[in-house]
PDB file of C-alpha atoms in Angstrom:
ATOM      1  CA  UNK A   1     -23.821  12.053  -4.457  1.00 48.00           C
ATOM      2  CA  UNK A   2     -23.105  10.505  -1.048  1.00 54.00           C
ATOM      3  CA  UNK A   3     -26.394   9.387   0.450  1.00 54.00           C
ATOM      4  CA  UNK A   4     -26.140  11.669   3.482  1.00 61.00           C
ATOM      5  CA  UNK A   5     -26.236  14.901   1.462  1.00 83.00           C
ATOM      6  CA  UNK A   6     -24.053  17.343  -0.419  1.00 94.00           C
ATOM      7  CA  UNK A   7     -20.812  19.039   0.682  1.00 95.00           C
ATOM      8  CA  UNK A   8     -22.732  22.211   1.486  1.00 96.00           C
ATOM      9  CA  UNK A   9     -25.386  20.503   3.587  1.00 96.00           C
ATOM     10  CA  UNK A  10     -22.709  18.430   5.332  1.00 96.00           C
ATOM     11  CA  UNK A  11     -20.714  21.571   6.164  1.00 96.00           C
ATOM     12  CA  UNK A  12     -23.796  23.301   7.533  1.00 96.00           C
ATOM     13  CA  UNK A  13     -24.783  20.317   9.642  1.00 96.00           C
ATOM     14  CA  UNK A  14     -21.334  19.572  11.035  1.00 96.00           C
ATOM     15  CA  UNK A  15     -20.263  23.160  11.749  1.00 96.00           C
ATOM     16  CA  UNK A  16     -23.623  24.669  12.688  1.00 95.00           C
ATOM     17  CA  UNK A  17     -22.979  27.540  10.259  1.00 95.00           C
ATOM     18  CA  UNK A  18     -24.890  28.770   7.243  1.00 96.00           C
ATOM     19  CA  UNK A  19     -23.268  28.024   3.892  1.00 96.00           C
ATOM     20  CA  UNK A  20     -22.771  30.938   1.494  1.00 95.00           C
ATOM     21  CA  UNK A  21     -21.287  29.023  -1.451  1.00 95.00           C
ATOM     22  CA  UNK A  22     -19.277  26.031  -2.568  1.00 94.00           C
ATOM     23  CA  UNK A  23     -16.697  25.206  -5.239  1.00 95.00           C
ATOM     24  CA  UNK A  24     -15.685  21.641  -6.192  1.00 94.00           C
ATOM     25  CA  UNK A  25     -11.921  21.074  -6.177  1.00 94.00           C
ATOM     26  CA  UNK A  26     -12.026  17.389  -7.181  1.00 89.00           C
ATOM     27  CA  UNK A  27     -14.467  14.524  -7.217  1.00 85.00           C
ATOM     28  CA  UNK A  28     -14.209  14.098  -3.444  1.00 91.00           C
ATOM     29  CA  UNK A  29     -13.126  17.528  -2.191  1.00 96.00           C
ATOM     30  CA  UNK A  30     -15.113  20.774  -2.113  1.00 97.00           C
ATOM     31  CA  UNK A  31     -14.231  24.247  -0.897  1.00 97.00           C
ATOM     32  CA  UNK A  32     -17.178  25.672   1.030  1.00 98.00           C
ATOM     33  CA  UNK A  33     -17.659  29.268   2.164  1.00 97.00           C
ATOM     34  CA  UNK A  34     -19.477  29.664   5.439  1.00 96.00           C
ATOM     35  CA  UNK A  35     -21.614  32.685   6.229  1.00 92.00           C
ATOM     36  CA  UNK A  36     -19.141  35.365   7.280  1.00 86.00           C
ATOM     37  CA  UNK A  37     -16.566  34.431   4.659  1.00 91.00           C
ATOM     38  CA  UNK A  38     -14.648  31.620   6.351  1.00 94.00           C
ATOM     39  CA  UNK A  39     -13.540  28.848   4.008  1.00 97.00           C
ATOM     40  CA  UNK A  40     -13.580  25.181   4.930  1.00 98.00           C
ATOM     41  CA  UNK A  41     -12.707  22.024   3.022  1.00 98.00           C
ATOM     42  CA  UNK A  42     -15.306  19.271   2.831  1.00 98.00           C
ATOM     43  CA  UNK A  43     -14.219  15.764   1.891  1.00 97.00           C
ATOM     44  CA  UNK A  44     -16.698  12.987   1.196  1.00 94.00           C
ATOM     45  CA  UNK A  45     -15.998   9.259   1.126  1.00 92.00           C
ATOM     46  CA  UNK A  46     -18.265   6.221   1.099  1.00 89.00           C
ATOM     47  CA  UNK A  47     -15.529   3.758   2.148  1.00 91.00           C
ATOM     48  CA  UNK A  48     -16.376   2.465   5.637  1.00 90.00           C
ATOM     49  CA  UNK A  49     -14.451   4.366   8.299  1.00 92.00           C
ATOM     50  CA  UNK A  50     -12.314   6.349   5.846  1.00 94.00           C
ATOM     51  CA  UNK A  51     -13.123   9.893   6.947  1.00 95.00           C
ATOM     52  CA  UNK A  52     -13.154   8.932  10.615  1.00 95.00           C
ATOM     53  CA  UNK A  53      -9.692   7.414  10.202  1.00 96.00           C
ATOM     54  CA  UNK A  54      -8.471  10.608   8.533  1.00 97.00           C
ATOM     55  CA  UNK A  55      -9.981  12.800  11.257  1.00 97.00           C
ATOM     56  CA  UNK A  56      -8.375  10.671  13.979  1.00 98.00           C
ATOM     57  CA  UNK A  57      -5.037  10.959  12.184  1.00 98.00           C
ATOM     58  CA  UNK A  58      -5.277  14.746  11.884  1.00 98.00           C
ATOM     59  CA  UNK A  59      -6.105  15.086  15.568  1.00 98.00           C
ATOM     60  CA  UNK A  60      -3.252  12.768  16.584  1.00 98.00           C
ATOM     61  CA  UNK A  61      -0.767  14.758  14.518  1.00 98.00           C
ATOM     62  CA  UNK A  62      -2.130  18.020  15.930  1.00 98.00           C
ATOM     63  CA  UNK A  63      -1.820  16.721  19.501  1.00 98.00           C
ATOM     64  CA  UNK A  64       1.958  16.555  19.057  1.00 97.00           C
ATOM     65  CA  UNK A  65       2.026  20.369  18.762  1.00 97.00           C
ATOM     66  CA  UNK A  66       4.693  20.325  16.055  1.00 97.00           C
ATOM     67  CA  UNK A  67       3.838  20.255  12.332  1.00 97.00           C
ATOM     68  CA  UNK A  68       0.618  22.147  11.709  1.00 97.00           C
ATOM     69  CA  UNK A  69      -2.477  20.461  10.301  1.00 98.00           C
ATOM     70  CA  UNK A  70      -5.884  21.901   9.402  1.00 98.00           C
ATOM     71  CA  UNK A  71      -8.256  21.775  12.354  1.00 97.00           C
ATOM     72  CA  UNK A  72     -11.083  19.244  12.165  1.00 98.00           C
ATOM     73  CA  UNK A  73     -14.370  21.150  12.219  1.00 97.00           C
ATOM     74  CA  UNK A  74     -16.675  18.141  12.040  1.00 97.00           C
ATOM     75  CA  UNK A  75     -16.861  14.512  10.962  1.00 97.00           C
ATOM     76  CA  UNK A  76     -19.463  11.779  10.537  1.00 95.00           C
ATOM     77  CA  UNK A  77     -19.581   8.459   8.683  1.00 93.00           C
ATOM     78  CA  UNK A  78     -19.253  10.024   5.229  1.00 94.00           C
ATOM     79  CA  UNK A  79     -18.032  13.624   5.556  1.00 97.00           C
ATOM     80  CA  UNK A  80     -15.001  15.423   6.984  1.00 98.00           C
ATOM     81  CA  UNK A  81     -14.866  19.210   7.389  1.00 98.00           C
ATOM     82  CA  UNK A  82     -11.508  20.904   8.039  1.00 98.00           C
ATOM     83  CA  UNK A  83     -10.179  24.429   7.985  1.00 97.00           C
ATOM     84  CA  UNK A  84      -9.023  25.751   4.615  1.00 97.00           C
ATOM     85  CA  UNK A  85      -5.278  26.391   4.185  1.00 97.00           C
ATOM     86  CA  UNK A  86      -4.267  29.634   2.500  1.00 97.00           C
ATOM     87  CA  UNK A  87      -1.212  28.594   0.501  1.00 97.00           C
ATOM     88  CA  UNK A  88       1.797  30.524  -0.734  1.00 97.00           C
ATOM     89  CA  UNK A  89       5.090  29.797  -2.468  1.00 97.00           C
ATOM     90  CA  UNK A  90       7.499  27.279  -0.901  1.00 98.00           C
ATOM     91  CA  UNK A  91      10.563  28.804   0.717  1.00 98.00           C
ATOM     92  CA  UNK A  92      13.859  27.522   2.052  1.00 98.00           C
ATOM     93  CA  UNK A  93      13.159  29.058   5.454  1.00 98.00           C
ATOM     94  CA  UNK A  94       9.792  27.321   5.738  1.00 98.00           C
ATOM     95  CA  UNK A  95      11.431  24.060   4.594  1.00 98.00           C
ATOM     96  CA  UNK A  96      14.031  24.131   7.374  1.00 98.00           C
ATOM     97  CA  UNK A  97      11.283  24.817   9.914  1.00 98.00           C
ATOM     98  CA  UNK A  98       9.211  21.986   8.463  1.00 98.00           C
ATOM     99  CA  UNK A  99      12.153  19.592   8.777  1.00 98.00           C
ATOM    100  CA  UNK A 100      12.637  20.480  12.439  1.00 98.00           C
ATOM    101  CA  UNK A 101       8.920  20.169  13.141  1.00 98.00           C
ATOM    102  CA  UNK A 102       8.684  16.829  11.326  1.00 98.00           C
ATOM    103  CA  UNK A 103      11.542  15.450  13.437  1.00 98.00           C
ATOM    104  CA  UNK A 104       9.735  16.568  16.594  1.00 98.00           C
ATOM    105  CA  UNK A 105       6.483  15.024  15.361  1.00 98.00           C
ATOM    106  CA  UNK A 106       8.222  11.690  14.813  1.00 98.00           C
ATOM    107  CA  UNK A 107       9.860  11.901  18.231  1.00 98.00           C
ATOM    108  CA  UNK A 108       6.463  12.363  19.907  1.00 98.00           C
ATOM    109  CA  UNK A 109       6.129   8.651  19.306  1.00 98.00           C
ATOM    110  CA  UNK A 110       3.473   5.967  19.104  1.00 98.00           C
ATOM    111  CA  UNK A 111       2.569   3.021  21.348  1.00 98.00           C
ATOM    112  CA  UNK A 112       3.793   0.470  18.794  1.00 98.00           C
ATOM    113  CA  UNK A 113       4.574  -0.080  15.141  1.00 98.00           C
ATOM    114  CA  UNK A 114       1.231  -0.241  13.377  1.00 98.00           C
ATOM    115  CA  UNK A 115      -0.721   1.381  16.190  1.00 98.00           C
ATOM    116  CA  UNK A 116      -3.629   3.488  14.912  1.00 97.00           C
ATOM    117  CA  UNK A 117      -4.291   7.005  16.191  1.00 97.00           C
ATOM    118  CA  UNK A 118      -6.517   7.171  19.278  1.00 96.00           C
ATOM    119  CA  UNK A 119     -10.048   6.603  18.045  1.00 92.00           C
ATOM    120  CA  UNK A 120      -8.797   5.464  14.660  1.00 94.00           C
ATOM    121  CA  UNK A 121      -9.891   2.133  13.191  1.00 93.00           C
ATOM    122  CA  UNK A 122      -7.774  -0.929  12.596  1.00 94.00           C
ATOM    123  CA  UNK A 123      -9.013  -0.984   8.994  1.00 94.00           C
ATOM    124  CA  UNK A 124      -7.871   2.346   7.564  1.00 94.00           C
ATOM    125  CA  UNK A 125      -6.695   3.597   4.174  1.00 94.00           C
ATOM    126  CA  UNK A 126      -3.711   5.024   2.352  1.00 95.00           C
ATOM    127  CA  UNK A 127      -5.251   7.000  -0.464  1.00 90.00           C
ATOM    128  CA  UNK A 128      -7.857   4.661  -1.948  1.00 90.00           C
ATOM    129  CA  UNK A 129      -6.101   1.483  -0.809  1.00 94.00           C
ATOM    130  CA  UNK A 130      -7.017  -0.359   2.401  1.00 94.00           C
ATOM    131  CA  UNK A 131      -4.348  -0.316   5.110  1.00 95.00           C
ATOM    132  CA  UNK A 132      -4.557  -2.301   8.346  1.00 95.00           C
ATOM    133  CA  UNK A 133      -3.164  -0.951  11.597  1.00 96.00           C
ATOM    134  CA  UNK A 134      -2.214  -3.966  13.713  1.00 95.00           C
ATOM    135  CA  UNK A 135       0.309  -3.134  16.476  1.00 97.00           C
ATOM    136  CA  UNK A 136       3.616  -4.998  16.736  1.00 97.00           C
ATOM    137  CA  UNK A 137       6.695  -4.667  18.911  1.00 94.00           C
ATOM    138  CA  UNK A 138       9.424  -4.614  16.258  1.00 97.00           C
ATOM    139  CA  UNK A 139       9.639  -3.007  12.838  1.00 98.00           C
ATOM    140  CA  UNK A 140      11.099  -5.486  10.288  1.00 98.00           C
ATOM    141  CA  UNK A 141       8.496  -8.255  10.618  1.00 96.00           C
ATOM    142  CA  UNK A 142       5.672  -5.734  10.996  1.00 98.00           C
ATOM    143  CA  UNK A 143       6.748  -3.824   7.877  1.00 98.00           C
ATOM    144  CA  UNK A 144       7.006  -7.037   5.877  1.00 98.00           C
ATOM    145  CA  UNK A 145       3.773  -8.578   7.123  1.00 97.00           C
ATOM    146  CA  UNK A 146       1.533  -5.524   7.337  1.00 96.00           C
ATOM    147  CA  UNK A 147       2.892  -3.097   4.759  1.00 97.00           C
ATOM    148  CA  UNK A 148       4.745  -4.918   1.963  1.00 98.00           C
ATOM    149  CA  UNK A 149       3.447  -8.472   1.531  1.00 98.00           C
ATOM    150  CA  UNK A 150      -0.302  -7.675   1.545  1.00 97.00           C
ATOM    151  CA  UNK A 151       0.188  -5.444  -1.497  1.00 97.00           C
ATOM    152  CA  UNK A 152       2.462  -7.954  -3.210  1.00 98.00           C
ATOM    153  CA  UNK A 153      -0.350 -10.520  -2.926  1.00 97.00           C
ATOM    154  CA  UNK A 154      -2.964  -8.091  -4.219  1.00 97.00           C
ATOM    155  CA  UNK A 155      -0.738  -7.130  -7.156  1.00 97.00           C
ATOM    156  CA  UNK A 156      -0.097 -10.776  -8.068  1.00 97.00           C
ATOM    157  CA  UNK A 157      -3.807 -11.575  -7.830  1.00 97.00           C
ATOM    158  CA  UNK A 158      -4.567  -8.634 -10.130  1.00 95.00           C
ATOM    159  CA  UNK A 159      -1.893  -9.686 -12.632  1.00 96.00           C
ATOM    160  CA  UNK A 160       0.108  -6.468 -12.278  1.00 96.00           C
ATOM    161  CA  UNK A 161       3.038  -8.277 -10.639  1.00 96.00           C
ATOM    162  CA  UNK A 162       4.285 -11.632 -11.874  1.00 96.00           C
ATOM    163  CA  UNK A 163       4.912 -14.444  -9.358  1.00 96.00           C
ATOM    164  CA  UNK A 164       8.634 -14.509 -10.196  1.00 96.00           C
ATOM    165  CA  UNK A 165       8.813 -10.758  -9.565  1.00 97.00           C
ATOM    166  CA  UNK A 166       6.982 -11.126  -6.279  1.00 98.00           C
ATOM    167  CA  UNK A 167       9.756 -13.514  -5.192  1.00 98.00           C
ATOM    168  CA  UNK A 168      12.266 -10.653  -5.410  1.00 98.00           C
ATOM    169  CA  UNK A 169      10.232  -8.573  -2.964  1.00 98.00           C
ATOM    170  CA  UNK A 170       9.691 -11.576  -0.711  1.00 98.00           C
ATOM    171  CA  UNK A 171      13.472 -12.039  -0.492  1.00 98.00           C
ATOM    172  CA  UNK A 172      13.773  -8.427   0.678  1.00 98.00           C
ATOM    173  CA  UNK A 173      11.205  -9.151   3.385  1.00 98.00           C
ATOM    174  CA  UNK A 174      13.161 -12.203   4.526  1.00 97.00           C
ATOM    175  CA  UNK A 175      16.283 -10.070   4.875  1.00 97.00           C
ATOM    176  CA  UNK A 176      14.626  -7.076   6.540  1.00 97.00           C
ATOM    177  CA  UNK A 177      16.117  -7.759   9.989  1.00 96.00           C
ATOM    178  CA  UNK A 178      19.573  -7.349   8.418  1.00 96.00           C
ATOM    179  CA  UNK A 179      18.625  -4.500   6.046  1.00 97.00           C
ATOM    180  CA  UNK A 180      16.621  -2.326   8.446  1.00 97.00           C
ATOM    181  CA  UNK A 181      19.536  -0.587  10.147  1.00 96.00           C
ATOM    182  CA  UNK A 182      19.679   0.251  13.867  1.00 97.00           C
ATOM    183  CA  UNK A 183      16.493  -0.349  15.825  1.00 97.00           C
ATOM    184  CA  UNK A 184      14.338   2.749  16.253  1.00 97.00           C
ATOM    185  CA  UNK A 185      11.388   3.425  18.579  1.00 98.00           C
ATOM    186  CA  UNK A 186       7.961   3.736  16.940  1.00 98.00           C
ATOM    187  CA  UNK A 187       7.508   7.192  15.416  1.00 98.00           C
ATOM    188  CA  UNK A 188       4.296   9.148  14.963  1.00 98.00           C
ATOM    189  CA  UNK A 189       4.004   9.087  11.160  1.00 98.00           C
ATOM    190  CA  UNK A 190       1.909  11.089   8.747  1.00 98.00           C
ATOM    191  CA  UNK A 191       2.031   7.910   6.683  1.00 98.00           C
ATOM    192  CA  UNK A 192       1.314   9.311   3.197  1.00 98.00           C
ATOM    193  CA  UNK A 193       3.848  12.112   3.037  1.00 98.00           C
ATOM    194  CA  UNK A 194       4.110  12.839  -0.667  1.00 96.00           C
ATOM    195  CA  UNK A 195       4.383  16.394  -1.950  1.00 96.00           C
ATOM    196  CA  UNK A 196       0.650  16.709  -2.661  1.00 95.00           C
ATOM    197  CA  UNK A 197      -0.077  16.358   1.048  1.00 97.00           C
ATOM    198  CA  UNK A 198       2.420  19.084   2.007  1.00 98.00           C
ATOM    199  CA  UNK A 199       0.787  22.507   1.815  1.00 98.00           C
ATOM    200  CA  UNK A 200       3.035  25.554   1.983  1.00 98.00           C
ATOM    201  CA  UNK A 201       1.075  28.099   3.987  1.00 97.00           C
ATOM    202  CA  UNK A 202       1.017  31.771   3.067  1.00 97.00           C
ATOM    203  CA  UNK A 203       2.105  32.458   6.662  1.00 96.00           C
ATOM    204  CA  UNK A 204       5.385  30.554   6.148  1.00 95.00           C
ATOM    205  CA  UNK A 205       4.300  27.383   7.950  1.00 97.00           C
ATOM    206  CA  UNK A 206       3.765  24.010   6.287  1.00 98.00           C
ATOM    207  CA  UNK A 207       0.483  22.169   6.876  1.00 98.00           C
ATOM    208  CA  UNK A 208       0.057  18.444   6.360  1.00 98.00           C
ATOM    209  CA  UNK A 209      -3.195  17.019   4.991  1.00 98.00           C
ATOM    210  CA  UNK A 210      -4.687  13.606   4.095  1.00 97.00           C
ATOM    211  CA  UNK A 211      -2.711  11.501   6.593  1.00 98.00           C
ATOM    212  CA  UNK A 212      -2.605   7.728   6.792  1.00 97.00           C
ATOM    213  CA  UNK A 213      -1.295   8.164  10.321  1.00 98.00           C
ATOM    214  CA  UNK A 214       0.101   5.266  12.350  1.00 98.00           C
ATOM    215  CA  UNK A 215       3.076   4.223  14.393  1.00 98.00           C
ATOM    216  CA  UNK A 216       5.993   3.410  12.119  1.00 98.00           C
ATOM    217  CA  UNK A 217       9.643   4.009  11.257  1.00 98.00           C
ATOM    218  CA  UNK A 218      10.530   7.675  10.819  1.00 98.00           C
ATOM    219  CA  UNK A 219      12.599   6.955   7.710  1.00 98.00           C
ATOM    220  CA  UNK A 220       9.378   5.915   5.935  1.00 98.00           C
ATOM    221  CA  UNK A 221       7.971   9.466   5.928  1.00 98.00           C
ATOM    222  CA  UNK A 222      11.273  10.818   4.627  1.00 98.00           C
ATOM    223  CA  UNK A 223      11.436   8.150   1.919  1.00 98.00           C
ATOM    224  CA  UNK A 224       7.994   9.218   0.731  1.00 97.00           C
ATOM    225  CA  UNK A 225       9.178  12.822   0.422  1.00 97.00           C
ATOM    226  CA  UNK A 226      12.033  11.576  -1.753  1.00 97.00           C
ATOM    227  CA  UNK A 227       9.807   9.350  -3.881  1.00 95.00           C
ATOM    228  CA  UNK A 228       7.773  12.029  -5.624  1.00 90.00           C
ATOM    229  CA  UNK A 229       9.912  15.069  -4.863  1.00 93.00           C
ATOM    230  CA  UNK A 230       9.396  17.982  -2.498  1.00 96.00           C
ATOM    231  CA  UNK A 231      10.379  21.652  -2.898  1.00 97.00           C
ATOM    232  CA  UNK A 232      13.527  22.539  -0.951  1.00 98.00           C
ATOM    233  CA  UNK A 233      13.999  18.919   0.101  1.00 98.00           C
ATOM    234  CA  UNK A 234      17.641  19.471   1.036  1.00 98.00           C
ATOM    235  CA  UNK A 235      16.566  22.236   3.435  1.00 98.00           C
ATOM    236  CA  UNK A 236      13.849  19.985   4.889  1.00 98.00           C
ATOM    237  CA  UNK A 237      16.483  17.317   5.556  1.00 98.00           C
ATOM    238  CA  UNK A 238      18.882  19.871   6.991  1.00 98.00           C
ATOM    239  CA  UNK A 239      16.278  21.020   9.504  1.00 98.00           C
ATOM    240  CA  UNK A 240      15.397  17.421  10.333  1.00 98.00           C
ATOM    241  CA  UNK A 241      19.011  16.384  10.914  1.00 98.00           C
ATOM    242  CA  UNK A 242      19.556  19.444  13.086  1.00 98.00           C
ATOM    243  CA  UNK A 243      16.678  18.440  15.360  1.00 98.00           C
ATOM    244  CA  UNK A 244      17.086  14.644  15.326  1.00 98.00           C
ATOM    245  CA  UNK A 245      20.024  13.184  13.375  1.00 98.00           C
ATOM    246  CA  UNK A 246      19.182  10.116  11.329  1.00 98.00           C
ATOM    247  CA  UNK A 247      20.947   6.805  11.869  1.00 98.00           C
ATOM    248  CA  UNK A 248      24.025   6.068   9.744  1.00 97.00           C
ATOM    249  CA  UNK A 249      23.150   4.597   6.359  1.00 97.00           C
ATOM    250  CA  UNK A 250      19.662   6.093   6.262  1.00 98.00           C
ATOM    251  CA  UNK A 251      20.103   7.322   2.677  1.00 97.00           C
ATOM    252  CA  UNK A 252      20.908   3.760   1.539  1.00 96.00           C
ATOM    253  CA  UNK A 253      17.615   2.584   3.077  1.00 97.00           C
ATOM    254  CA  UNK A 254      15.379   5.054   1.223  1.00 98.00           C
ATOM    255  CA  UNK A 255      14.406   2.461  -1.384  1.00 97.00           C
ATOM    256  CA  UNK A 256      13.586  -0.080   1.297  1.00 97.00           C
ATOM    257  CA  UNK A 257      11.066   2.317   2.810  1.00 98.00           C
ATOM    258  CA  UNK A 258       9.699   3.219  -0.624  1.00 98.00           C
ATOM    259  CA  UNK A 259       8.638  -0.373  -1.289  1.00 97.00           C
ATOM    260  CA  UNK A 260       5.379   0.122   0.584  1.00 97.00           C
ATOM    261  CA  UNK A 261       4.116   3.231  -1.265  1.00 97.00           C
ATOM    262  CA  UNK A 262       5.343   1.883  -4.596  1.00 98.00           C
ATOM    263  CA  UNK A 263       3.432  -1.372  -4.124  1.00 98.00           C
ATOM    264  CA  UNK A 264       0.342   0.616  -3.117  1.00 97.00           C
ATOM    265  CA  UNK A 265       0.684   2.425  -6.448  1.00 97.00           C
ATOM    266  CA  UNK A 266       1.058  -0.887  -8.276  1.00 97.00           C
ATOM    267  CA  UNK A 267      -2.239  -2.009  -6.721  1.00 96.00           C
ATOM    268  CA  UNK A 268      -4.043   1.268  -7.389  1.00 95.00           C
ATOM    269  CA  UNK A 269      -2.618   2.297 -10.752  1.00 95.00           C
ATOM    270  CA  UNK A 270      -1.263  -0.821 -12.406  1.00 93.00           C
ATOM    271  CA  UNK A 271       1.850  -2.149 -14.039  1.00 92.00           C
ATOM    272  CA  UNK A 272       3.542   1.219 -14.536  1.00 91.00           C
ATOM    273  CA  UNK A 273       4.904   1.251 -10.979  1.00 96.00           C
ATOM    274  CA  UNK A 274       5.939  -2.405 -10.876  1.00 96.00           C
ATOM    275  CA  UNK A 275       9.351  -1.863 -12.455  1.00 96.00           C
ATOM    276  CA  UNK A 276      10.151   0.928 -10.006  1.00 96.00           C
ATOM    277  CA  UNK A 277       9.189  -1.285  -7.081  1.00 97.00           C
ATOM    278  CA  UNK A 278      11.329  -4.130  -8.417  1.00 97.00           C
ATOM    279  CA  UNK A 279      14.231  -1.762  -9.002  1.00 97.00           C
ATOM    280  CA  UNK A 280      14.347  -0.625  -5.372  1.00 96.00           C
ATOM    281  CA  UNK A 281      13.877  -4.230  -4.193  1.00 97.00           C
ATOM    282  CA  UNK A 282      16.843  -5.430  -6.262  1.00 97.00           C
ATOM    283  CA  UNK A 283      18.957  -2.506  -5.086  1.00 96.00           C
ATOM    284  CA  UNK A 284      18.174  -3.356  -1.458  1.00 95.00           C
ATOM    285  CA  UNK A 285      19.253  -6.958  -2.026  1.00 95.00           C
ATOM    286  CA  UNK A 286      22.414  -5.865  -3.829  1.00 92.00           C
ATOM    287  CA  UNK A 287      23.349  -3.495  -1.024  1.00 79.00           C
TER     288      UNK A 287
END
């Protein structure tokens, strides 16, 4: 139990409503029914600043007025309360709309690569892994220094990536200015856009949850959707391209943008993801 209470007491305190019941969904997430029947989601985390970073990210994404996110109902040092999303089956129509909305979200921009959401901390998280948001003016060196190499070092220190293998990824980082494609302005990223964080609403609108929001390259969000699969992905891409066409060669750069989440998975889950990370690194060098 987090020292500041239970999900139910946190929901009551942060929303000012009486709690009628609660149902655990995972170790950290609980569905809570407020008096009157409204459902909210309560997420608890003891990592310093984690829930405040997530709340700041949700609000920043919501401020763009494009892709929908659950409203933040309350937050403190350990608890985050958001609206519940009533989900339904994915559809091609919703996917096209999501693609258009995602393109508009990205185009709403960020002050710099690596900039945190307003009110968000420099030391944030992607899933359970620490992630620093340190602003920079150009993408290749920022992506290498703040997103790829820190996780390479952690993986080597943990013994899940061998020093000779780390050299392959380091060579990719050295060549990033040539591999990155045309320069792009900083985009407003969700930052952890795998399928589990894409909720298909019963009303036909996608909601995004659990962001690791920051200023970044828009192709990174799309690469994450490709990494673990997404229903109706071709329709998502069609809607995106309709709203904001991607730069030539973007499909060849998917692996480059997947290096970051793959290395995060190497750090969090071990050797199983190392070969996949090395595969996309070698392909980037070969291209």
